[in-house]
mmCIF file of C-alpha atoms in Angstrom:
data_model
loop_
_atom_site.group_PDB
_atom_site.id
_atom_site.type_symbol
_atom_site.label_atom_id
_atom_site.label_comp_id
_atom_site.label_asym_id
_atom_site.label_seq_id
_atom_site.Cartn_x
_atom_site.Cartn_y
_atom_site.Cartn_z
ATOM 1 C CA MET A 1 -5.440 -13.447 12.420
ATOM 2 C CA LEU A 2 -1.651 -12.625 12.909
ATOM 3 C CA SER A 3 -0.079 -9.619 11.002
ATOM 4 C CA VAL A 4 2.697 -10.838 9.106
ATOM 5 C CA THR A 5 6.089 -9.087 9.410
ATOM 6 C CA PRO A 6 8.402 -8.792 6.832
ATOM 7 C CA GLY A 7 12.161 -9.652 6.611
ATOM 8 C CA LEU A 8 12.585 -7.902 3.283
ATOM 9 C CA PRO A 9 11.694 -4.295 1.981
ATOM 10 C CA VAL A 10 8.588 -5.094 0.167
ATOM 11 C CA SER A 11 4.974 -5.207 1.008
ATOM 12 C CA ALA A 12 4.105 -9.034 0.193
ATOM 13 C CA HIS A 13 5.293 -12.217 -0.507
ATOM 14 C CA SER A 14 3.526 -14.406 -2.766
ATOM 15 C CA VAL A 15 3.383 -17.530 -4.651
ATOM 16 C CA LEU A 16 2.888 -18.614 -8.283
ATOM 17 C CA ASP A 17 1.800 -22.718 -8.868
ATOM 18 C CA VAL A 18 1.044 -24.738 -12.002
ATOM 19 C CA VAL A 19 -0.526 -27.150 -10.639
ATOM 20 C CA PRO A 20 2.616 -30.031 -11.505
ATOM 21 C CA GLN A 21 1.104 -33.068 -12.619
ATOM 22 C CA LEU A 22 3.604 -36.346 -13.212
ATOM 23 C CA PRO A 23 2.650 -39.450 -15.520
ATOM 24 C CA GLY A 24 0.292 -41.673 -14.242
ATOM 25 C CA GLN A 25 -0.947 -38.704 -11.431
ATOM 26 C CA SER A 26 -4.481 -38.445 -11.365
ATOM 27 C CA ALA A 27 -5.866 -35.046 -12.175
ATOM 28 C CA ALA A 28 -7.655 -35.366 -8.604
ATOM 29 C CA ALA A 29 -4.178 -35.732 -7.045
ATOM 30 C CA ALA A 30 -2.985 -33.244 -8.778
ATOM 31 C CA LEU A 31 -4.930 -30.409 -7.977
ATOM 32 C CA ARG A 32 -5.126 -32.679 -4.469
ATOM 33 C CA GLU A 33 -2.075 -31.641 -3.591
ATOM 34 C CA THR A 34 -1.994 -27.648 -5.238
ATOM 35 C CA ALA A 35 -4.800 -26.903 -2.505
ATOM 36 C CA GLU A 36 -2.455 -28.678 0.532
ATOM 37 C CA VAL A 37 0.457 -26.279 -0.931
ATOM 38 C CA ALA A 38 -2.006 -23.102 -1.129
ATOM 39 C CA GLN A 39 -3.414 -24.035 2.467
ATOM 40 C CA ALA A 40 0.566 -23.638 3.341
ATOM 41 C CA ALA A 41 0.670 -20.975 1.968
ATOM 42 C CA ASP A 42 -2.492 -19.243 3.543
ATOM 43 C CA ASP A 43 -1.512 -20.258 6.597
ATOM 44 C CA LEU A 44 2.378 -19.046 6.299
ATOM 45 C CA GLY A 45 1.263 -15.363 5.599
ATOM 46 C CA TYR A 46 2.066 -15.703 1.808
ATOM 47 C CA ARG A 47 -0.768 -12.829 0.053
ATOM 48 C CA ARG A 48 -1.791 -14.244 -3.209
ATOM 49 C CA PHE A 49 -1.083 -17.771 -5.111
ATOM 50 C CA TRP A 50 -1.972 -17.430 -8.271
ATOM 51 C CA LEU A 51 -1.985 -19.559 -11.314
ATOM 52 C CA GLY A 52 -0.338 -19.461 -14.239
ATOM 53 C CA GLU A 53 -1.624 -20.399 -17.709
ATOM 54 C CA GLN A 54 -0.491 -23.264 -19.793
ATOM 55 C CA HIS A 55 -1.337 -24.990 -22.563
ATOM 56 C CA GLY A 56 -0.428 -28.582 -24.241
ATOM 57 C CA VAL A 57 2.624 -28.540 -21.286
ATOM 58 C CA ARG A 58 4.204 -32.283 -20.191
ATOM 59 C CA GLY A 59 3.856 -31.199 -16.087
ATOM 60 C CA VAL A 60 1.549 -28.550 -16.493
ATOM 61 C CA GLY A 61 -2.334 -28.970 -15.121
ATOM 62 C CA SER A 62 -3.337 -25.086 -14.858
ATOM 63 C CA ALA A 63 -4.788 -24.254 -18.201
ATOM 64 C CA THR A 64 -7.394 -23.203 -16.159
ATOM 65 C CA PRO A 65 -7.066 -19.809 -13.759
ATOM 66 C CA ALA A 66 -10.075 -19.458 -13.661
ATOM 67 C CA VAL A 67 -11.893 -22.881 -12.713
ATOM 68 C CA LEU A 68 -8.835 -23.294 -10.033
ATOM 69 C CA ALA A 69 -8.934 -20.046 -8.432
ATOM 70 C CA ALA A 70 -12.966 -20.613 -7.361
ATOM 71 C CA VAL A 71 -11.671 -24.519 -6.328
ATOM 72 C CA LEU A 72 -8.557 -23.028 -4.326
ATOM 73 C CA ALA A 73 -10.736 -20.420 -2.895
ATOM 74 C CA ALA A 74 -12.937 -22.761 -1.412
ATOM 75 C CA ARG A 75 -10.464 -24.095 0.674
ATOM 76 C CA THR A 76 -9.045 -21.422 1.909
ATOM 77 C CA ASP A 77 -9.582 -18.351 3.906
ATOM 78 C CA ARG A 78 -7.347 -15.294 3.797
ATOM 79 C CA ILE A 79 -4.707 -15.472 0.979
ATOM 80 C CA ARG A 80 -5.686 -13.927 -2.445
ATOM 81 C CA LEU A 81 -6.702 -16.626 -5.772
ATOM 82 C CA GLY A 82 -5.645 -15.083 -9.191
ATOM 83 C CA SER A 83 -4.301 -15.940 -12.462
ATOM 84 C CA GLY A 84 -0.792 -15.109 -13.185
ATOM 85 C CA GLY A 85 -1.665 -14.862 -16.047
ATOM 86 C CA VAL A 86 -4.384 -15.749 -17.967
ATOM 87 C CA LEU A 87 -3.712 -14.954 -22.002
ATOM 88 C CA LEU A 88 -5.673 -12.004 -23.526
ATOM 89 C CA THR A 89 -4.576 -13.108 -26.649
ATOM 90 C CA THR A 90 -6.283 -16.328 -26.194
ATOM 91 C CA HIS A 91 -9.294 -15.442 -24.382
ATOM 92 C CA GLN A 92 -11.903 -12.613 -25.784
ATOM 93 C CA PRO A 93 -12.194 -9.901 -23.370
ATOM 94 C CA LEU A 94 -15.704 -10.145 -21.887
ATOM 95 C CA VAL A 95 -15.277 -12.781 -21.158
ATOM 96 C CA VAL A 96 -12.315 -12.575 -19.035
ATOM 97 C CA ALA A 97 -14.242 -10.250 -17.196
ATOM 98 C CA GLU A 98 -17.297 -12.191 -16.721
ATOM 99 C CA GLN A 99 -15.521 -15.130 -15.105
ATOM 100 C CA PHE A 100 -13.443 -12.346 -12.495
ATOM 101 C CA ALA A 101 -16.399 -10.936 -12.532
ATOM 102 C CA ALA A 102 -17.670 -14.274 -11.136
ATOM 103 C CA LEU A 103 -15.114 -15.061 -8.789
ATOM 104 C CA ALA A 104 -14.909 -11.321 -7.687
ATOM 105 C CA ALA A 105 -18.633 -11.836 -6.084
ATOM 106 C CA ALA A 106 -17.885 -15.340 -4.720
ATOM 107 C CA TYR A 107 -15.288 -14.513 -3.103
ATOM 108 C CA PRO A 108 -15.296 -10.279 -2.251
ATOM 109 C CA SER A 109 -11.389 -9.145 -1.698
ATOM 110 C CA ARG A 110 -9.770 -12.610 -2.876
ATOM 111 C CA ILE A 111 -9.530 -12.543 -6.704
ATOM 112 C CA ASP A 112 -6.743 -11.439 -8.564
ATOM 113 C CA LEU A 113 -6.779 -10.951 -12.667
ATOM 114 C CA GLY A 114 -3.009 -11.238 -13.487
ATOM 115 C CA VAL A 115 -3.080 -10.871 -17.433
ATOM 116 C CA GLY A 116 -0.807 -11.764 -20.042
ATOM 117 C CA GLN A 117 0.419 -12.462 -23.635
ATOM 118 C CA SER A 118 0.812 -15.592 -25.075
ATOM 119 C CA ASP A 119 4.155 -18.285 -24.859
ATOM 120 C CA ALA A 120 5.148 -19.698 -27.458
ATOM 121 C CA VAL A 121 2.889 -23.752 -28.179
ATOM 122 C CA LEU A 122 2.669 -25.576 -30.899
ATOM 123 C CA PRO A 123 0.602 -24.875 -33.932
ATOM 124 C CA SER A 124 -2.170 -27.119 -33.443
ATOM 125 C CA THR A 125 -2.008 -26.455 -29.683
ATOM 126 C CA ALA A 126 -2.342 -22.180 -30.883
ATOM 127 C CA ALA A 127 -4.454 -23.016 -33.853
ATOM 128 C CA ALA A 128 -6.807 -25.125 -30.842
ATOM 129 C CA LEU A 129 -6.941 -21.915 -28.529
ATOM 130 C CA GLY A 130 -8.125 -19.430 -31.387
ATOM 131 C CA GLU A 131 -4.578 -17.400 -30.668
ATOM 132 C CA THR A 132 -4.073 -13.889 -31.529
ATOM 133 C CA ALA A 133 -0.694 -12.112 -32.510
ATOM 134 C CA ARG A 134 0.699 -10.580 -29.772
ATOM 135 C CA GLU A 135 0.328 -7.072 -30.985
ATOM 136 C CA ALA A 136 -3.200 -7.407 -29.800
ATOM 137 C CA PHE A 137 -2.658 -7.407 -26.082
ATOM 138 C CA PRO A 138 -3.036 -4.169 -25.760
ATOM 139 C CA GLN A 139 -6.155 -3.327 -27.117
ATOM 140 C CA ARG A 140 -7.604 -6.593 -25.730
ATOM 141 C CA LEU A 141 -6.071 -5.057 -22.511
ATOM 142 C CA ASP A 142 -8.247 -1.641 -22.855
ATOM 143 C CA GLU A 143 -11.199 -3.976 -23.701
ATOM 144 C CA LEU A 144 -11.179 -5.800 -20.555
ATOM 145 C CA CYS A 145 -10.527 -3.071 -18.722
ATOM 146 C CA ARG A 146 -13.213 -0.892 -19.788
ATOM 147 C CA PHE A 147 -15.762 -3.625 -19.271
ATOM 148 C CA LEU A 148 -14.925 -4.045 -15.596
ATOM 149 C CA ARG A 149 -14.652 -0.080 -15.384
ATOM 150 C CA ASP A 150 -18.489 0.063 -17.086
ATOM 151 C CA ALA A 151 -19.381 -2.673 -13.987
ATOM 152 C CA LEU A 152 -18.549 -0.973 -11.000
ATOM 153 C CA PRO A 153 -21.623 -0.094 -8.981
ATOM 154 C CA GLY A 154 -23.596 2.672 -9.492
ATOM 155 C CA ARG A 155 -21.416 3.457 -13.345
ATOM 156 C CA ALA A 156 -24.065 3.294 -16.626
ATOM 157 C CA PRO A 157 -22.177 1.024 -19.010
ATOM 158 C CA VAL A 158 -21.504 2.060 -22.515
ATOM 159 C CA GLY A 159 -22.811 0.352 -24.977
ATOM 160 C CA ASP A 160 -25.244 -2.639 -25.216
ATOM 161 C CA VAL A 161 -22.767 -5.197 -23.617
ATOM 162 C CA ARG A 162 -23.738 -5.588 -20.218
ATOM 163 C CA LEU A 163 -21.106 -8.045 -17.923
ATOM 164 C CA SER A 164 -22.739 -10.347 -15.231
ATOM 165 C CA LEU A 165 -22.796 -10.336 -12.014
ATOM 166 C CA ALA A 166 -21.383 -7.542 -11.287
ATOM 167 C CA GLY A 167 -20.251 -5.838 -8.695
ATOM 168 C CA LEU A 168 -16.462 -4.597 -7.789
ATOM 169 C CA PRO A 169 -14.420 -5.783 -10.200
ATOM 170 C CA PRO A 170 -10.990 -7.435 -9.170
ATOM 171 C CA PRO A 171 -7.282 -5.567 -9.212
ATOM 172 C CA VAL A 172 -6.467 -6.131 -12.809
ATOM 173 C CA PHE A 173 -2.264 -6.861 -13.354
ATOM 174 C CA VAL A 174 0.051 -6.982 -16.366
ATOM 175 C CA LEU A 175 2.450 -9.302 -17.062
ATOM 176 C CA ALA A 176 5.162 -9.393 -18.684
ATOM 177 C CA ASP A 177 8.617 -10.221 -19.867
ATOM 178 C CA GLN A 178 9.639 -7.754 -21.824
ATOM 179 C CA PRO A 179 9.714 -3.341 -22.019
ATOM 180 C CA GLY A 180 6.891 -3.552 -24.700
ATOM 181 C CA ALA A 181 4.241 -5.742 -22.552
ATOM 182 C CA ALA A 182 5.734 -3.107 -19.728
ATOM 183 C CA ALA A 183 4.713 -0.353 -21.227
ATOM 184 C CA ALA A 184 1.396 -1.290 -21.987
ATOM 185 C CA ALA A 185 0.727 -1.995 -18.604
ATOM 186 C CA ALA A 186 2.775 1.354 -17.923
ATOM 187 C CA VAL A 187 0.664 3.862 -20.086
ATOM 188 C CA ARG A 188 -2.311 2.842 -18.364
ATOM 189 C CA GLY A 189 -1.456 2.869 -14.756
ATOM 190 C CA LEU A 190 -1.619 -1.132 -13.978
ATOM 191 C CA PRO A 191 0.608 -2.779 -11.342
ATOM 192 C CA LEU A 192 3.467 -5.082 -13.667
ATOM 193 C CA VAL A 193 4.543 -8.059 -12.695
ATOM 194 C CA VAL A 194 7.624 -9.386 -14.233
ATOM 195 C CA ALA A 195 8.257 -12.706 -15.033
ATOM 196 C CA HIS A 196 12.282 -12.536 -13.975
ATOM 197 C CA HIS A 197 12.445 -16.326 -13.243
ATOM 198 C CA GLN A 198 10.851 -17.208 -17.819
ATOM 199 C CA ALA A 199 12.971 -13.632 -18.906
ATOM 200 C CA ALA A 200 15.834 -12.451 -16.168
ATOM 201 C CA ALA A 201 17.852 -11.363 -18.946
ATOM 202 C CA THR A 202 15.325 -8.619 -20.033
ATOM 203 C CA THR A 203 14.354 -7.809 -16.500
ATOM 204 C CA ALA A 204 16.057 -4.432 -16.485
ATOM 205 C CA ALA A 205 14.611 -2.986 -19.385
ATOM 206 C CA THR A 206 10.632 -4.434 -18.699
ATOM 207 C CA VAL A 207 11.372 -2.527 -15.253
ATOM 208 C CA ALA A 208 12.896 0.430 -16.898
ATOM 209 C CA ALA A 209 9.916 0.973 -19.350
ATOM 210 C CA TYR A 210 7.539 0.602 -16.938
ATOM 211 C CA GLN A 211 9.176 3.063 -14.501
ATOM 212 C CA ASP A 212 9.946 5.555 -16.767
ATOM 213 C CA GLN A 213 6.189 5.873 -18.851
ATOM 214 C CA PHE A 214 4.168 5.504 -15.570
ATOM 215 C CA LYS A 215 1.314 7.313 -16.047
ATOM 216 C CA ALA A 216 -1.097 7.810 -12.899
ATOM 217 C CA THR A 217 -4.923 7.459 -14.195
ATOM 218 C CA ALA A 218 -6.201 9.012 -10.638
ATOM 219 C CA PRO A 219 -4.294 11.025 -7.710
ATOM 220 C CA THR A 220 -3.974 7.422 -5.412
ATOM 221 C CA VAL A 221 -2.512 5.129 -8.306
ATOM 222 C CA LYS A 222 0.820 4.809 -8.125
ATOM 223 C CA PRO A 223 3.007 2.152 -9.761
ATOM 224 C CA TYR A 224 3.252 -1.194 -8.475
ATOM 225 C CA LEU A 225 5.748 -3.745 -9.215
ATOM 226 C CA ALA A 226 6.198 -7.302 -8.570
ATOM 227 C CA VAL A 227 9.110 -10.264 -9.572
ATOM 228 C CA THR A 228 8.625 -13.201 -9.666
ATOM 229 C CA VAL A 229 11.592 -15.945 -9.234
ATOM 230 C CA ALA A 230 11.890 -19.853 -9.340
ATOM 231 C CA VAL A 231 13.262 -20.859 -5.684
ATOM 232 C CA VAL A 232 14.039 -24.462 -4.532
ATOM 233 C CA ALA A 233 15.206 -24.315 -0.506
ATOM 234 C CA ALA A 234 16.030 -26.658 1.730
ATOM 235 C CA ASP A 235 18.336 -27.159 4.834
ATOM 236 C CA SER A 236 21.549 -26.387 2.713
ATOM 237 C CA ASP A 237 22.688 -25.685 -0.254
ATOM 238 C CA GLU A 238 24.293 -28.882 -1.014
ATOM 239 C CA ASP A 239 20.342 -30.563 -0.402
ATOM 240 C CA ALA A 240 18.577 -27.288 -2.111
ATOM 241 C CA ILE A 241 20.906 -28.414 -5.103
ATOM 242 C CA VAL A 242 20.282 -32.135 -5.404
ATOM 243 C CA ARG A 243 16.114 -31.352 -5.679
ATOM 244 C CA PHE A 244 16.725 -28.720 -8.451
ATOM 245 C CA ALA A 245 18.684 -31.019 -10.044
ATOM 246 C CA GLU A 246 15.735 -33.539 -10.464
ATOM 247 C CA TYR A 247 13.515 -31.283 -10.668
ATOM 248 C CA VAL A 248 15.592 -30.176 -13.763
ATOM 249 C CA ARG A 249 16.042 -34.185 -15.147
ATOM 250 C CA VAL A 250 12.594 -35.030 -14.989
ATOM 251 C CA LYS A 251 11.480 -31.383 -16.539
ATOM 252 C CA THR A 252 14.344 -31.478 -19.128
ATOM 253 C CA ARG A 253 12.628 -35.463 -19.988
ATOM 254 C CA LEU A 254 9.484 -34.479 -20.201
ATOM 255 C CA ALA A 255 9.841 -31.919 -22.110
ATOM 256 C CA SER A 256 12.183 -34.242 -24.482
ATOM 257 C CA ALA A 257 9.930 -37.158 -24.338
ATOM 258 C CA ALA A 258 7.754 -38.235 -27.706
ATOM 259 C CA PRO A 259 4.456 -36.560 -28.925
ATOM 260 C CA ARG A 260 2.680 -39.373 -28.111
ATOM 261 C CA ALA A 261 4.525 -41.150 -25.967
ATOM 262 C CA THR A 262 2.408 -43.263 -22.798
ATOM 263 C CA ALA A 263 2.683 -42.436 -19.465
ATOM 264 C CA ALA A 264 4.330 -45.831 -18.320
ATOM 265 C CA GLU A 265 6.719 -44.808 -21.475
ATOM 266 C CA LEU A 266 7.399 -41.682 -19.689
ATOM 267 C CA MET A 267 7.626 -42.704 -16.215
ATOM 268 C CA ASP A 268 10.260 -45.094 -17.394
ATOM 269 C CA LEU A 269 11.428 -42.428 -19.370
ATOM 270 C CA LEU A 270 11.870 -39.698 -16.096
ATOM 271 C CA ASP A 271 13.905 -42.876 -14.186
ATOM 272 C CA PRO A 272 17.783 -41.483 -12.671
ATOM 273 C CA PRO A 273 20.342 -40.812 -12.741
ATOM 274 C CA LEU A 274 21.172 -37.488 -14.346
ATOM 275 C CA THR A 275 22.933 -37.391 -17.490
ATOM 276 C CA GLY A 276 25.300 -34.942 -18.467
ATOM 277 C CA ARG A 277 23.650 -32.806 -20.803
ATOM 278 C CA GLU A 278 20.712 -32.327 -17.803
ATOM 279 C CA ARG A 279 23.360 -32.121 -15.041
ATOM 280 C CA SER A 280 25.028 -29.083 -17.949
ATOM 281 C CA LYS A 281 21.512 -27.666 -17.727
ATOM 282 C CA ALA A 282 21.176 -27.579 -13.976
ATOM 283 C CA GLU A 283 23.976 -25.342 -13.880
ATOM 284 C CA ARG A 284 22.914 -23.002 -16.475
ATOM 285 C CA LEU A 285 20.520 -22.342 -14.415
ATOM 286 C CA LEU A 286 21.829 -22.230 -11.243
ATOM 287 C CA ASP A 287 23.235 -19.088 -12.971
ATOM 288 C CA ASP A 288 20.412 -17.633 -14.172
ATOM 289 C CA SER A 289 19.358 -15.121 -11.270
ATOM 290 C CA GLY A 290 16.078 -15.698 -12.022
ATOM 291 C CA HIS A 291 16.546 -19.077 -10.503
ATOM 292 C CA ILE A 292 17.375 -18.771 -6.090
ATOM 293 C CA VAL A 293 18.718 -22.400 -5.037
ATOM 294 C CA GLY A 294 20.134 -22.880 -1.160
ATOM 295 C CA SER A 295 19.419 -23.023 2.590
ATOM 296 C CA ARG A 296 17.190 -20.813 3.761
ATOM 297 C CA ALA A 297 19.885 -18.178 4.355
ATOM 298 C CA THR A 298 20.893 -18.480 1.208
ATOM 299 C CA VAL A 299 17.283 -18.160 -0.861
ATOM 300 C CA VAL A 300 16.604 -14.695 1.718
ATOM 301 C CA SER A 301 20.180 -13.559 0.966
ATOM 302 C CA GLU A 302 19.636 -13.656 -2.566
ATOM 303 C CA LEU A 303 15.838 -12.137 -2.288
ATOM 304 C CA GLY A 304 17.281 -9.197 -1.412
ATOM 305 C CA ARG A 305 19.652 -8.491 -3.992
ATOM 306 C CA LEU A 306 16.494 -9.207 -6.403
ATOM 307 C CA VAL A 307 14.630 -5.903 -4.273
ATOM 308 C CA ALA A 308 17.725 -4.589 -4.323
ATOM 309 C CA ALA A 309 17.927 -4.669 -8.216
ATOM 310 C CA THR A 310 14.427 -4.119 -9.126
ATOM 311 C CA GLY A 311 13.195 -2.279 -7.237
ATOM 312 C CA ALA A 312 10.318 -4.568 -6.378
ATOM 313 C CA ASP A 313 7.344 -3.819 -4.562
ATOM 314 C CA GLU A 314 6.055 -7.748 -4.482
ATOM 315 C CA VAL A 315 8.417 -11.131 -4.332
ATOM 316 C CA MET A 316 6.404 -14.029 -6.137
ATOM 317 C CA LEU A 317 7.964 -16.894 -5.647
ATOM 318 C CA VAL A 318 7.841 -19.935 -7.929
ATOM 319 C CA PRO A 319 8.546 -23.346 -6.139
ATOM 320 C CA LEU A 320 10.148 -25.899 -8.854
ATOM 321 C CA ALA A 321 9.404 -28.946 -7.323
ATOM 322 C CA PHE A 322 6.062 -31.659 -8.758
ATOM 323 C CA ASP A 323 5.854 -32.874 -5.300
ATOM 324 C CA GLY A 324 3.734 -31.105 -2.974
ATOM 325 C CA LEU A 325 4.386 -31.846 -0.428
ATOM 326 C CA VAL A 326 7.846 -29.917 -1.370
ATOM 327 C CA ARG A 327 6.571 -27.202 -2.467
ATOM 328 C CA SER A 328 4.982 -26.525 0.560
ATOM 329 C CA ALA A 329 7.907 -27.671 2.532
ATOM 330 C CA ILE A 330 10.092 -24.580 0.049
ATOM 331 C CA LEU A 331 7.293 -22.325 0.877
ATOM 332 C CA ARG A 332 7.933 -22.674 4.865
ATOM 333 C CA THR A 333 11.295 -22.588 4.547
ATOM 334 C CA ILE A 334 11.526 -19.311 3.217
ATOM 335 C CA ALA A 335 9.066 -18.068 4.704
ATOM 336 C CA GLY A 336 10.695 -18.814 8.343
ATOM 337 C CA GLY A 337 13.750 -16.095 7.121
ATOM 338 C CA LEU A 338 10.787 -13.517 5.630
ATOM 339 C CA THR A 339 8.260 -13.287 8.614
ATOM 340 C CA GLY A 340 8.227 -12.332 12.259
ATOM 341 C CA THR A 341 4.731 -14.680 12.757
ATOM 342 C CA VAL A 342 3.053 -17.304 11.181
ATOM 343 C CA ARG A 343 -1.281 -17.542 11.577
ATOM 344 C CA ALA A 344 -1.695 -20.357 14.507
ATOM 345 C CA VAL A 345 -5.792 -19.672 13.907
ATOM 346 C CA PRO A 346 -7.724 -23.264 13.546
ATOM 347 C CA ARG A 347 -8.702 -23.332 9.598
ATOM 348 C CA HIS A 348 -12.352 -22.972 8.934
ATOM 349 C CA ALA A 349 -13.609 -23.408 5.564
ATOM 350 C CA PRO A 350 -15.041 -20.209 4.133
ATOM 351 C CA PRO A 351 -18.889 -20.149 2.726
ATOM 352 C CA LEU A 352 -19.074 -20.847 -0.854
ATOM 353 C CA ILE A 353 -20.615 -18.259 -1.777
ATOM 354 C CA ALA A 354 -20.372 -14.194 0.361
ATOM 355 C CA THR A 355 -23.504 -13.578 2.219
ATOM 356 C CA ALA A 356 -22.938 -9.776 2.298
#
């Protein structure tokens, strides 16, 4: 396996995906495309490929990160798979711990557990999920970490609850879009992923809260900061802007469509051209530092500014495209500016279950 030489002063470059699915596209096709994007990221030397948990969002198929991580881990051979992140205000900590402990047993040293708080969803969806308030997040985070910690080999679990398939647990990351969640990670000595692509206006305060309140829970524990950023890269700035505008058009129309619109009605709704409102939205997002759009040189330069501004140890790219081939092309274009090498070894399917 060839090593990766970073082109930015960060320890890793990673990917956050949400399994985009257009109206009329089958679930199998959407999953197949995402698997191909994960394989491309694996070949290009990206460290992680995470799936974001979203529910009730048109065009997004990543409601089950644990299941999707298992699917993608079986189709890749090096890259780390994980959640970006599991919503702890929606799931019981024991269930999350058991799911990711099983994944870590099947794919040692390749599973990450990113956790976060619930995003805004429709009341009916929140009720169906059994969603709790954001205020419950710190307590649930403590429960999750305790279940994973007590399952360490040689450690006697505390209490009567036993974690199934216990072994070396996956690392826990906290995803945050505001200072409160960052503080929850900091005081527990956990690594932080800042959702810069969703809340760029609060990134500075979120990073500061993490840095100011971080407490090392062991001599080897140090703060670790990753930032997400939405990206579109193409051969030229102009091509990238056109591609980004097309993405905004589709995303905006899916979000604004009638709740009971059929697939056929949605497909008709997605027909071009771009409206003035959609053009204005695209222009606003282009001015948002959470979105980087342009040629390879432009994107890499802007990523450098982001790293300098945040002090990030890792950059997690969110490729903005519904087409899997386009997402892979975006990652390939950027990788050419970030790394000195890509792997040239033949792909081999790993065993479904580890032999160790």
